[in-house]
Coordinates of C-alpha atoms in Angstrom, one line a residue:
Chain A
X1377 CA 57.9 53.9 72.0
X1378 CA 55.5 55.9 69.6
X1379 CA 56.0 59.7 68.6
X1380 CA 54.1 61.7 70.8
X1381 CA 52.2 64.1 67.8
X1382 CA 49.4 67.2 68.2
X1383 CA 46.6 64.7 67.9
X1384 CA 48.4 62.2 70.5
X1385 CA 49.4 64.7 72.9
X1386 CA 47.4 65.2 76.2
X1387 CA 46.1 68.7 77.5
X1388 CA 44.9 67.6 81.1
X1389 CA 45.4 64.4 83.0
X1390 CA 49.0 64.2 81.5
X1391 CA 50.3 61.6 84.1
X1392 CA 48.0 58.9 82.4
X1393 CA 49.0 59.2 79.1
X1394 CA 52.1 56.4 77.4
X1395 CA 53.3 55.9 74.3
X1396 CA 55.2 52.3 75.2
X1397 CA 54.2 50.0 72.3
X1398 CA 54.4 47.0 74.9
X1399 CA 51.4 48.6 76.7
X1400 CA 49.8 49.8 73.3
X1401 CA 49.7 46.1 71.9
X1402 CA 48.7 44.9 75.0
X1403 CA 45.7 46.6 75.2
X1404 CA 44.6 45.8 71.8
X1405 CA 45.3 42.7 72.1
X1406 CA 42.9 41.9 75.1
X1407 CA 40.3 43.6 74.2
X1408 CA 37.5 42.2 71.9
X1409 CA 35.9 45.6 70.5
X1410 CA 37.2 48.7 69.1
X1411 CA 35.2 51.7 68.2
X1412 CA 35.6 53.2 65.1
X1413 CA 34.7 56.7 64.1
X1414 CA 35.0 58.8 60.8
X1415 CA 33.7 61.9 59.0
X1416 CA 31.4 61.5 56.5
X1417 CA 30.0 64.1 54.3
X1418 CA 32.0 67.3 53.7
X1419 CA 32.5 71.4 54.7
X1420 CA 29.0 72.4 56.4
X1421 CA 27.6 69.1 56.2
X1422 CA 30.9 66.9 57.5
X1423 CA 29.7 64.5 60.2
X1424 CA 31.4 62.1 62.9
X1425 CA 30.2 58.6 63.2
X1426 CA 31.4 55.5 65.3
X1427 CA 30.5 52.0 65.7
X1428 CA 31.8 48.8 67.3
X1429 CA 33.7 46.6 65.2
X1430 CA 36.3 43.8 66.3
X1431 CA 39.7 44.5 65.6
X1432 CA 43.2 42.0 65.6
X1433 CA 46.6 43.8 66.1
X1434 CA 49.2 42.0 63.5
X1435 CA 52.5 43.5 64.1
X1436 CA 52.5 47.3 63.8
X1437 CA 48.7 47.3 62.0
X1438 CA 46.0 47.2 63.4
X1439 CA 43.0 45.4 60.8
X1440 CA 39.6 46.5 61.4
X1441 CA 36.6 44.2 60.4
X1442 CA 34.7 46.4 58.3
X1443 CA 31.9 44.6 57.5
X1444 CA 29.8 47.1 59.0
X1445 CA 27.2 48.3 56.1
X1446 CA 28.6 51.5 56.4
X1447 CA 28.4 53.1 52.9
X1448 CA 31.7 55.1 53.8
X1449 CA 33.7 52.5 54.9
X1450 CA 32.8 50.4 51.9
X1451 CA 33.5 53.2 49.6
X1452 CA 37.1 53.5 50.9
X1453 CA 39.1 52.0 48.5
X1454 CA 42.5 53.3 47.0
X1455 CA 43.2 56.7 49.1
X1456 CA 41.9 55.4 52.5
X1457 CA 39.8 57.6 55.1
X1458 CA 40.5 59.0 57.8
X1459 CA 39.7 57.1 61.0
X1460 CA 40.2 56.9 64.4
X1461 CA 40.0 53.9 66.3
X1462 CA 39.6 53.6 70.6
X1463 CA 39.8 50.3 72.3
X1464 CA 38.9 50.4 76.3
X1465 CA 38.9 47.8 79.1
X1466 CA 37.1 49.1 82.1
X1467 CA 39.1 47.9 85.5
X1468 CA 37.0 49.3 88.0
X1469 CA 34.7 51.8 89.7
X1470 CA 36.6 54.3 91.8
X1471 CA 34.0 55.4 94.7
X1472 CA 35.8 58.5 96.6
X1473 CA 34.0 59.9 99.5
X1474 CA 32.8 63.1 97.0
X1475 CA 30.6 62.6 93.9
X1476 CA 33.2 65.0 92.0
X1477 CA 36.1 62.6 92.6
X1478 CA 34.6 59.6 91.5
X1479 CA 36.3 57.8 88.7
X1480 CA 37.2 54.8 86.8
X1481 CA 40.1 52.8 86.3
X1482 CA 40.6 51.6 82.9
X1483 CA 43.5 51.0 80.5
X1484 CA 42.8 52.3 76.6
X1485 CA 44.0 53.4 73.4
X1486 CA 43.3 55.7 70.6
X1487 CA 45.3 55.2 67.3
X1488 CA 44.8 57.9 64.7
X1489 CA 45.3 58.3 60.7
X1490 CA 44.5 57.2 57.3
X1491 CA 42.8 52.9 57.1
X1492 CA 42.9 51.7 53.3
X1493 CA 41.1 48.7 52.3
X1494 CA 42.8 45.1 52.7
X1495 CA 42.1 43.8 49.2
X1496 CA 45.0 40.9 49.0
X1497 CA 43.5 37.9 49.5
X1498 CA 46.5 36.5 51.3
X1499 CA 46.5 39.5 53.9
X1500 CA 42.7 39.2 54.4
X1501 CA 42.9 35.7 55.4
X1502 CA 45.8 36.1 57.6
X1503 CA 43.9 38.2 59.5
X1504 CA 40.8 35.9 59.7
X1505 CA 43.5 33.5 60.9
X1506 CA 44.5 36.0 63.8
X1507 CA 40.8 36.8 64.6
X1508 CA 39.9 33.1 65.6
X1509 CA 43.6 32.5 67.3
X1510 CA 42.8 35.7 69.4
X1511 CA 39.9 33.7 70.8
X1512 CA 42.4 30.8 72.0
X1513 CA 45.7 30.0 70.3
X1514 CA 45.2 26.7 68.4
X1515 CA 41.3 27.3 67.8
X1516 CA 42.6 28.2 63.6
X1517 CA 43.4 24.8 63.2
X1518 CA 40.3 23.7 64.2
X1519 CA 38.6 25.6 61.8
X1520 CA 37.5 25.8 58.0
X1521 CA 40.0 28.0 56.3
X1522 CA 38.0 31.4 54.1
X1523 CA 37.3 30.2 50.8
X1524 CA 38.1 33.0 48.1
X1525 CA 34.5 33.5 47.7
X1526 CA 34.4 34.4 51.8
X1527 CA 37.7 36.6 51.5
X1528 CA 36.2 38.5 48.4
X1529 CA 33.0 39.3 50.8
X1530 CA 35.1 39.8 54.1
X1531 CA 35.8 43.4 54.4
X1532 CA 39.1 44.5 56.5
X1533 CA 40.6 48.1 57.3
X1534 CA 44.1 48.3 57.8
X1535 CA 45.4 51.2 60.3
X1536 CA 49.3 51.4 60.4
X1537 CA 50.1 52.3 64.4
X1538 CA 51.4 55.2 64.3
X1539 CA 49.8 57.7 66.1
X1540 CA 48.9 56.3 68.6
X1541 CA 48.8 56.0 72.6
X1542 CA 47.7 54.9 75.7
X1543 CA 45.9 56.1 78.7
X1544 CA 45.7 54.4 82.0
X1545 CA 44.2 54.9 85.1
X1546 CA 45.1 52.1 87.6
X1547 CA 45.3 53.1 91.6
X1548 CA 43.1 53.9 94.6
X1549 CA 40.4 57.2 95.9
X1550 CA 41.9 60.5 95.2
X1551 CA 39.6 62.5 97.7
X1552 CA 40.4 66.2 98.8
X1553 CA 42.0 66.3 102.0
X1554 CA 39.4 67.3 104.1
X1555 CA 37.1 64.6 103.0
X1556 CA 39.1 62.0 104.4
X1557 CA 37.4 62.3 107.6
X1558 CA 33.9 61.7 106.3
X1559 CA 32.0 59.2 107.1
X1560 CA 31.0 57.3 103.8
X1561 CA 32.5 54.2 102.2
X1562 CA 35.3 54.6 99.3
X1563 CA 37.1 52.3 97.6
X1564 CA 37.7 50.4 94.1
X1565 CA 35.1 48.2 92.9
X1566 CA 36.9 45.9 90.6
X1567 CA 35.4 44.9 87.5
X1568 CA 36.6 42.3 84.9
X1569 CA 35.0 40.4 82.0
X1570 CA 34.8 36.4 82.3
X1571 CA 34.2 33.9 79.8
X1572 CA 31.3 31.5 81.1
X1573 CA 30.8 27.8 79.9
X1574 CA 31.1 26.9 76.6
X1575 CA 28.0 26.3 74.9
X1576 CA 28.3 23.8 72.1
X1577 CA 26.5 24.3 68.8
X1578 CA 24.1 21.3 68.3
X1579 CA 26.0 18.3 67.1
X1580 CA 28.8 19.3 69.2
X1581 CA 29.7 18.2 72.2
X1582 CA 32.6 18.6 74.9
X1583 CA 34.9 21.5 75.0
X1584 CA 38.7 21.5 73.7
X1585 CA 41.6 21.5 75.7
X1586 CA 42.6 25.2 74.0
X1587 CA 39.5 26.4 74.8
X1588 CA 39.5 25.4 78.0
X1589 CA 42.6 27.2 78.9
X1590 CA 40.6 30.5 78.8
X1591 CA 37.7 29.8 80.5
X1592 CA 36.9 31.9 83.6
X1593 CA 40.0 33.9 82.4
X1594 CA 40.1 37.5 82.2
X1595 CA 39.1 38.0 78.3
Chain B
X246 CA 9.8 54.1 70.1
X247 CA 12.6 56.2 68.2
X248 CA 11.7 56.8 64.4
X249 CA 14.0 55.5 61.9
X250 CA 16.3 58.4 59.8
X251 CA 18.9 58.2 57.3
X252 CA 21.7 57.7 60.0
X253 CA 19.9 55.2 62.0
X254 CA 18.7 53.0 59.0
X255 CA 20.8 49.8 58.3
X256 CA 22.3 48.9 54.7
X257 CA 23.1 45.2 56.3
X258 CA 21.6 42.9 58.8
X259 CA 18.5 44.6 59.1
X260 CA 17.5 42.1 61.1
X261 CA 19.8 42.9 64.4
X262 CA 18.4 46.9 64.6
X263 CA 15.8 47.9 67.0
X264 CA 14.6 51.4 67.4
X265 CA 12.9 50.0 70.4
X266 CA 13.1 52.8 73.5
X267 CA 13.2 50.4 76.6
X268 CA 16.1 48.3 74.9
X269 CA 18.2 51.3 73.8
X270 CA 17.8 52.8 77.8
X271 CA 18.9 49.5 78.9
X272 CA 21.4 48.7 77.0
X273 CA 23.0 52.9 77.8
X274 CA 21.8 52.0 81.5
X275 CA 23.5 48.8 81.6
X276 CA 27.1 50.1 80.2
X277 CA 29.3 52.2 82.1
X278 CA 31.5 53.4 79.5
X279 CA 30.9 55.1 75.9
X280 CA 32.6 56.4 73.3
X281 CA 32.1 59.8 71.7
X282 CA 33.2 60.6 68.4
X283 CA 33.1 64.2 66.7
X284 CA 35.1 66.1 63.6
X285 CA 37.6 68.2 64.5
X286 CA 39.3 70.8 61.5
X287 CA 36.9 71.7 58.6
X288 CA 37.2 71.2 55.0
X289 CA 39.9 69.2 53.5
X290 CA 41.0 69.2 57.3
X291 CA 38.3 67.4 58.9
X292 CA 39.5 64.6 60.9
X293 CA 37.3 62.1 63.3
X294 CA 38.4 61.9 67.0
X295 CA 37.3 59.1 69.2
X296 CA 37.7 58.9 72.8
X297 CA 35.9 56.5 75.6
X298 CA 34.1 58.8 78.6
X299 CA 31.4 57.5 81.1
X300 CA 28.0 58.6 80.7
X301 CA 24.5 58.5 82.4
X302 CA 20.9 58.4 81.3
X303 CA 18.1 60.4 82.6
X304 CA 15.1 60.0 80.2
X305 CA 15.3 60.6 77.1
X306 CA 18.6 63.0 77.6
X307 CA 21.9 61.0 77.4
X308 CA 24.8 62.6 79.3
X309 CA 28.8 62.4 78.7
X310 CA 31.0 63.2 80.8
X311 CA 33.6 66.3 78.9
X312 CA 36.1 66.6 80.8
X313 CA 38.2 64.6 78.5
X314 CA 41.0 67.4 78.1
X315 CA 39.7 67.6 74.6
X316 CA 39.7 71.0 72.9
X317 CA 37.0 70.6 70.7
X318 CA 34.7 69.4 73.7
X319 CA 35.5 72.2 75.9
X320 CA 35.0 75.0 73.2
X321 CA 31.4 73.7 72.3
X322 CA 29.6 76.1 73.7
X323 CA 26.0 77.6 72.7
X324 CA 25.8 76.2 69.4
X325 CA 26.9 72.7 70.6
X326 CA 29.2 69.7 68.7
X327 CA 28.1 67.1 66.5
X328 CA 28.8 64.0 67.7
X329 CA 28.4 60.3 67.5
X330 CA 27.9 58.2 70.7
X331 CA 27.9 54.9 70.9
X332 CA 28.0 52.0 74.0
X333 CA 28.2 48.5 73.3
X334 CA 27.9 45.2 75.8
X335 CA 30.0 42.1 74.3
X336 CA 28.1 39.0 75.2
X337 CA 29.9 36.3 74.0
X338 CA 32.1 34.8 71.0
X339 CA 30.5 32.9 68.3
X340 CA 33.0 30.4 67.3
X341 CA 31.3 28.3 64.2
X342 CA 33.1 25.8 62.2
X343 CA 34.3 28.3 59.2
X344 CA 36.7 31.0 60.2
X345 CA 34.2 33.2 58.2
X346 CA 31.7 32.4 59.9
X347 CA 33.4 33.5 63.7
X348 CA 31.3 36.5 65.0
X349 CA 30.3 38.3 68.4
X350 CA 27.1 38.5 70.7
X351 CA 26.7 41.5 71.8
X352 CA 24.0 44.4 72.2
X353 CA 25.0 48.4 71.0
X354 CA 23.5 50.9 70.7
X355 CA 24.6 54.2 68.4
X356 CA 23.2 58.0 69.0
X357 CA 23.2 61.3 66.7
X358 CA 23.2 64.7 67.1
X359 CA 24.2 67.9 68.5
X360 CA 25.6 67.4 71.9
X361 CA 25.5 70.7 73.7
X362 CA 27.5 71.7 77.1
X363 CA 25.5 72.0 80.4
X364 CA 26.0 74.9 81.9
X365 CA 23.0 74.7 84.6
X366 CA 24.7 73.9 87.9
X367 CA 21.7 72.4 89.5
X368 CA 21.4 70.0 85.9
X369 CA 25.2 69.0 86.2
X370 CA 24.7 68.0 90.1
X371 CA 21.7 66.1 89.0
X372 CA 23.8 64.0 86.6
X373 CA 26.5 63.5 88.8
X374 CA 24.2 62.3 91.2
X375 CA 22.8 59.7 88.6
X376 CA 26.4 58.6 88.0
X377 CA 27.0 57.4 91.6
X378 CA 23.2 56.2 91.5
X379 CA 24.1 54.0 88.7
X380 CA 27.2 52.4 90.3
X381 CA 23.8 51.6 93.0
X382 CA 21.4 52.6 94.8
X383 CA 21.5 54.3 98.0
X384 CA 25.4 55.3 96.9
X385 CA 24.3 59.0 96.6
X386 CA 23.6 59.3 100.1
X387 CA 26.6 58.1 101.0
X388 CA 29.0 60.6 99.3
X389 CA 29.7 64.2 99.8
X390 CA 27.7 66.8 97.1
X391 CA 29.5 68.8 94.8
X392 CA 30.7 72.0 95.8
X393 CA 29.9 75.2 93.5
X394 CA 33.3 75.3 92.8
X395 CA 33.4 71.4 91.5
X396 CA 30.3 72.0 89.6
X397 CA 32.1 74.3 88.0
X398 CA 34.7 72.6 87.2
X399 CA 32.9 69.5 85.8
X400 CA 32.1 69.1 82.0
X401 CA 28.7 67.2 80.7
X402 CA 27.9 67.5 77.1
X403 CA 24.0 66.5 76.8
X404 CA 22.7 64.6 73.9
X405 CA 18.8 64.6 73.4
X406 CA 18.0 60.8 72.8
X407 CA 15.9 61.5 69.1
X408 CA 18.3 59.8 66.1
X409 CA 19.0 56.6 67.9
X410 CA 19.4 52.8 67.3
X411 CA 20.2 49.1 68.8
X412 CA 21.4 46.8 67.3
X413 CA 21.8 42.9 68.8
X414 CA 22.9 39.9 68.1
X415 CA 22.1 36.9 70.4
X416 CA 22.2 33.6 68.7
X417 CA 24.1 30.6 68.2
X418 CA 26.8 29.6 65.3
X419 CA 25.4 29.9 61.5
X420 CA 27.6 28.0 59.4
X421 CA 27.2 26.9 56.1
X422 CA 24.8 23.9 56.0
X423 CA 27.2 21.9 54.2
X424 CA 29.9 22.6 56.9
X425 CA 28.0 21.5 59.6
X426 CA 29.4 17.5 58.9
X427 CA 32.8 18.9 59.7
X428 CA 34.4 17.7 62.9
X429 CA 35.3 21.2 64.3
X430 CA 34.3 22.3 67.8
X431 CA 31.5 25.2 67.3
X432 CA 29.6 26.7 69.9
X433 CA 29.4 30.2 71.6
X434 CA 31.6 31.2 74.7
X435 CA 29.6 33.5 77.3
X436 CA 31.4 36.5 78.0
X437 CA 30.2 38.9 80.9
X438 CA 31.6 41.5 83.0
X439 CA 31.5 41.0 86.7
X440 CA 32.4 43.2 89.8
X441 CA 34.6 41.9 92.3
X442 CA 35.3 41.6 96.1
X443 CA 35.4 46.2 96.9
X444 CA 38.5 47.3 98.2
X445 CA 38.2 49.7 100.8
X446 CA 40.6 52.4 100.7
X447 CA 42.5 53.6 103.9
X448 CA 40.8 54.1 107.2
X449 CA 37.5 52.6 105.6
X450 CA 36.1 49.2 106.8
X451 CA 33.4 46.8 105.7
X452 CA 31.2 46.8 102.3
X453 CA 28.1 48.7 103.0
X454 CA 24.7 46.9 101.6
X455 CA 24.1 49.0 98.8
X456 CA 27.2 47.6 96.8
X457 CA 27.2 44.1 98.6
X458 CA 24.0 44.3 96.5
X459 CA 26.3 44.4 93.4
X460 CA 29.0 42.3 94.0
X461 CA 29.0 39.4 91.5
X462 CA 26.3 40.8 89.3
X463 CA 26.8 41.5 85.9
X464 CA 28.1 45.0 86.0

């Protein structure tokens, strides 16, 4: 379990909120992308930005690719900046009887606090390693290792978990009670993301067994 | 077209941005969820907060839903909130032959400004109306209306589509040209997010048209 904090702590909608680190990792480690948002610039001027990145949970950090040609992430060396980092999976479309009580279920995270540049080129490359066996375990071994000139350009934020927690929303319609008895469809339109085919790179052919394995899988 | 501005200009892979209109409004039309960044504190104090909401796109006005239990959200009133939106679609995995070399297809796009809150009932009907239109069409006219008292209990934050830009990337595996002899599997695995068989919710029967419509389609 995390510590619930100020910047963790839900004002509405309290009954969707977790801090289980079971759940936590779970979710990151599903999902593909993470957003990342910052402040740059400072007082008057300070500004939030985000953008997708992919992410890899290793233990209790979460690494960041940051590789992103954003200035303030490259300039984030020694003391770190402030970040905070969401990851979503979208489960499905809730369709209630009333526009108002439409909704979505969905399981995500947000993790909050200071992400300092990986510069070890042992740590960098262990979590290259964890990027690719994310994909499928055993695809790392079928792979080229970084060379140190690679690490030195491979650019990786690393977030301790700590603040951090989870917000799900996983059942049916919550209509108001006298809306039941109207006449217009409700339900849950599911949604998930599938991995298609494989398409080989020219030169390549056939698909391996550990690839296989999570094909038309939930990814 | 959206003109190009210091926070919408790349420093990297110049060659994946678009500031083209119809691609940005399809890729916000395509995705159901976003995430919205803003600062929260001032000074020394200012922190990013990131948090995943649905939105919906009516011309050039992009709309998020605020009723996120956020603070800072609610109190933006008249002057409004800087923020940072951004949606993203993952495609696919690029898995090449050098672990450095792994990347993502996928199509985002990021927009800037000052988000204000809409406070015009007949505006925030007209956007929760889009939202159910989204899910498909004809699904408006099968739902109750908002009541005054849900419109005003429902939070949109509008963002004027002006600083705003894609960025895609929907190609195959670039490895080094001497790693192409190596005997690793390379390729790209097709990832896409598809809706499900509906689940009707209790006392409702059948799929009406307008989502059988949807039903297998990329969502």
């Amino acid at each position: 379990m995390y510590t619930s904090t100020p910047r963790t702590t839900a004002t509405r909608l309290r009954e969707r909120v977790s801090y289980d680190a079971d759940l936590v990792h779970s979710i990151l480690d599903e999902a593909w992308v993470c957003h990342l948002s910052f402040v740059v610039g400072t007082g008057d001027e300070a500004e939030p930005r985000v953008l997708p990145t992919l992410h890899v949970r290793i233990g209790e950090v979460l690494y960041v690719h940051g590789s992103t040609g954003s200035r303030p992430l490259r300039g984030a060396k020694a003391e770190g900046i402030k970040v905070s980092v969401a990851v979503t999976l979208l489960d499905g479309l809730v369709l209630a009887r009333s526009q108002f009580h439409h909704s979505a279920n969905y399981r995500s995270v947000v993790a909050h606090g200071t992400a300092t540049v990986v510069t070890d080129p042992e740590e960098k490359s262990a979590v290259l390693t964890a990027i690719v066996e994310k994909i499928a375990a055993g695809r790392a071994a079928d792979t080229r290792a970084p060379s140190p000139k690679e690490l030195a350009q491979t650019s990786v934020l690393a977030l301790p978990l700590s603040e951090v927690s989870a917000k799900v929303r996983a059942k049916g319609v919550g209509d108001e009670p006298e809306d039941y008895a109207l006449p217009h469809w409700a339900g849950v339109v599911p949604l998930r993301t599938v991995a298609g085919e494989p398409e080989p790179d020219e030169g390549v052919e056939g698909v391996p067994d550990y690839l296989r394995a999570v094909i038309g899988v939930t990814a």
